[in-house]
């Protein structure tokens, strides 16, 4: 087409849009996406029905649900705003052993009979973890109060022995807390039974460890703050009776069924699952930003599977998440999206890092925003394309 004809065609297109009723405040029309042309590789592109879970899957779902009733570290103390990178799959809900306890599965089971599921949150006071204070809170749910009380004592003793913690420490207004430390170190470990729960709190100050100084009152104060808030929030949680766990649906409004299934090579990551807004913030590497963003966008659910799938209040909210989570920065440069999915936002990590994946893409469809990452460009394109196709077919 010659240039004058191209200009005329463009003008007619604009007139056509105006004639269709688009006023000056109307958003520009979205590019039409032909999902049959998307390169999805071997990834599935159809939504799924999530059936009745097996017992261990139901336990894991209970732990993920529990995450919605545990405060973020930054809610306990505003210093703790740096959370682990989400791409590496932080350990959150668990059913075998708590990673930070450093106990084998067999040792954990021997010390915690009646354990159902747990949820662990972790954050740092500094971006550089080598000089940061860390605050870890885990809540372990047991079949009954007796099991929790017994496990608090046996786990506390097991950790005290393993870590060489010789001196018990009183935690202010929490006389039932079993806390230990090794004099001369800046680490404190605490276990407290609270109904059917065991609340495990761990505080480490790497800067003081490095220079060989201690401040036990500061650690005790932080553990007390944590126990106060965690205990108060847990009052709102209603545990599912163990014999009813498999009767509770693990999906919500088809969210899990809309998510891109995780490939086998991602099997090392934190288990897939569904989180409410509070639980989702535990997966964020920037919870201050995302707390504000989730409120503005109206996020209510997040699925963690082959990537993240957010549900917002509206299409506009979904686009807010897409654009915020794909913004270029000092560490990320913008790259082209897949050719058949021009509405996606993609970027590349500028540095070489064993923790952070090189490529990252987001895309929104209706109320949903997908976020995926990979060290291979073709793979991240195929993931975001397949997730988009699933969302398009689910509506």
Coordinates of N, CA, C and O in Angstrom, one line a residue, residues 59-60 91-112 115-120 138-140 142 155 158-159 162 191 200 270-271:
X59 N -4.2 -31.2 53.4 CA -3.5 -30.6 54.5 C -2.7 -29.4 54.0 O -2.7 -28.3 54.7
X60 N -2.1 -29.5 52.9 CA -1.3 -28.4 52.3 C -2.2 -27.2 52.1 O -1.9 -26.0 52.4
X91 N 9.6 -20.9 51.2 CA 8.8 -21.9 51.9 C 7.7 -21.2 52.7 O 8.0 -20.5 53.7
X92 N 6.5 -21.5 52.4 CA 5.3 -20.9 53.1 C 4.5 -22.0 53.7 O 4.8 -22.4 54.8
X93 N 3.5 -22.5 53.1 CA 2.7 -23.6 53.6 C 3.6 -24.9 53.6 O 4.3 -25.1 52.6
X94 N 3.5 -25.7 54.6 CA 4.3 -27.0 54.6 C 3.5 -28.0 55.4 O 2.7 -27.7 56.2
X95 N 3.8 -29.3 55.1 CA 3.2 -30.4 55.7 C 4.2 -31.5 56.2 O 3.8 -32.5 56.8
X96 N 5.4 -31.3 55.9 CA 6.4 -32.3 56.3 C 7.3 -31.8 57.4 O 7.4 -32.4 58.5
X97 N 8.1 -30.8 57.1 CA 9.0 -30.2 58.2 C 9.2 -28.8 57.9 O 9.0 -28.3 56.7
X98 N 9.4 -28.0 58.9 CA 9.6 -26.6 58.7 C 11.1 -26.3 58.3 O 12.0 -26.7 59.1
X99 N 11.3 -25.8 57.2 CA 12.7 -25.6 56.7 C 13.6 -24.9 57.7 O 14.7 -25.3 57.9
X100 N 13.1 -23.8 58.3 CA 14.0 -23.0 59.2 C 14.4 -23.8 60.5 O 15.3 -23.4 61.2
X101 N 13.7 -24.9 60.8 CA 14.0 -25.6 62.0 C 15.2 -26.5 61.7 O 15.9 -26.9 62.7
X102 N 15.5 -26.8 60.5 CA 16.7 -27.6 60.1 C 16.6 -29.0 60.7 O 17.6 -29.6 61.1
X103 N 15.4 -29.5 60.8 CA 15.1 -30.9 61.3 C 14.8 -31.8 60.1 O 14.0 -31.3 59.2
X104 N 15.2 -33.0 60.1 CA 14.8 -33.9 59.0 C 13.4 -34.2 59.1 O 12.7 -34.0 60.2
X105 N 12.8 -34.7 58.1 CA 11.4 -35.1 58.1 C 11.1 -36.1 59.2 O 10.1 -36.0 59.9
X106 N 11.9 -37.1 59.3 CA 11.7 -38.1 60.3 C 11.8 -37.6 61.7 O 11.0 -37.9 62.6
X107 N 12.8 -36.7 61.9 CA 13.0 -36.1 63.3 C 11.8 -35.2 63.6 O 11.3 -35.2 64.7
X108 N 11.3 -34.4 62.6 CA 10.2 -33.6 62.8 C 8.9 -34.4 63.2 O 8.2 -34.1 64.1
X109 N 8.7 -35.4 62.4 CA 7.5 -36.3 62.7 C 7.6 -36.9 64.1 O 6.6 -37.0 64.8
X110 N 8.8 -37.3 64.5 CA 8.9 -37.9 65.8 C 8.6 -37.0 66.9 O 8.1 -37.3 68.0
X111 N 8.9 -35.7 66.7 CA 8.7 -34.6 67.7 C 7.4 -33.9 67.6 O 7.1 -33.1 68.5
X112 N 6.6 -34.2 66.6 CA 5.4 -33.4 66.4 C 4.3 -34.3 65.9 O 3.6 -34.1 64.9
X115 N 0.6 -33.4 63.9 CA 0.8 -32.2 63.1 C -0.1 -32.3 61.8 O -0.1 -33.3 61.1
X116 N -0.8 -31.2 61.5 CA -1.6 -31.2 60.3 C -1.0 -30.4 59.2 O -0.7 -30.9 58.1
X117 N -0.7 -29.1 59.4 CA -0.1 -28.2 58.4 C 0.5 -27.0 59.1 O 0.1 -26.7 60.2
X118 N 1.3 -26.2 58.4 CA 1.8 -25.0 58.9 C 2.1 -24.0 57.9 O 1.9 -24.2 56.7
X119 N 2.4 -22.8 58.3 CA 2.7 -21.7 57.4 C 3.8 -20.8 58.0 O 3.8 -20.5 59.2
X120 N 4.8 -20.5 57.2 CA 6.0 -19.8 57.7 C 6.1 -18.4 56.9 O 6.1 -18.4 55.7
X138 N 6.4 -18.9 62.3 CA 5.7 -20.1 61.7 C 4.6 -20.5 62.7 O 4.8 -20.5 63.9
X139 N 3.5 -20.8 62.1 CA 2.4 -21.4 62.9 C 2.1 -22.8 62.5 O 2.0 -23.1 61.3
X140 N 2.2 -23.7 63.4 CA 2.0 -25.1 63.2 C 0.6 -25.5 63.8 O 0.4 -25.3 65.0
X142 N -2.1 -28.3 64.8 CA -2.2 -29.7 65.2 C -3.6 -30.2 65.3 O -4.6 -29.4 65.3
X155 N 9.7 -30.0 70.4 CA 10.4 -29.3 69.4 C 11.4 -28.3 70.0 O 12.5 -28.1 69.5
X158 N 14.4 -30.2 71.1 CA 15.1 -30.7 69.9 C 16.0 -29.6 69.3 O 17.1 -29.8 69.0
X159 N 15.4 -28.4 69.2 CA 16.1 -27.3 68.6 C 17.2 -26.7 69.6 O 18.3 -26.4 69.1
X162 N 20.0 -29.2 69.2 CA 20.7 -29.1 67.9 C 21.5 -27.8 67.7 O 22.6 -27.8 67.1
X191 N 9.1 -21.2 71.2 CA 8.0 -22.0 70.9 C 6.9 -21.8 71.9 O 7.1 -21.8 73.1
X200 N 6.0 -20.6 66.4 CA 7.5 -20.7 66.4 C 8.0 -19.3 65.9 O 7.7 -18.9 64.8
X270 N 8.4 -24.1 45.9 CA 7.4 -24.2 46.9 C 6.1 -24.8 46.3 O 5.8 -24.4 45.1
X271 N 5.3 -25.7 46.9 CA 4.2 -26.3 46.3 C 3.2 -25.3 45.8 O 3.0 -24.2 46.4

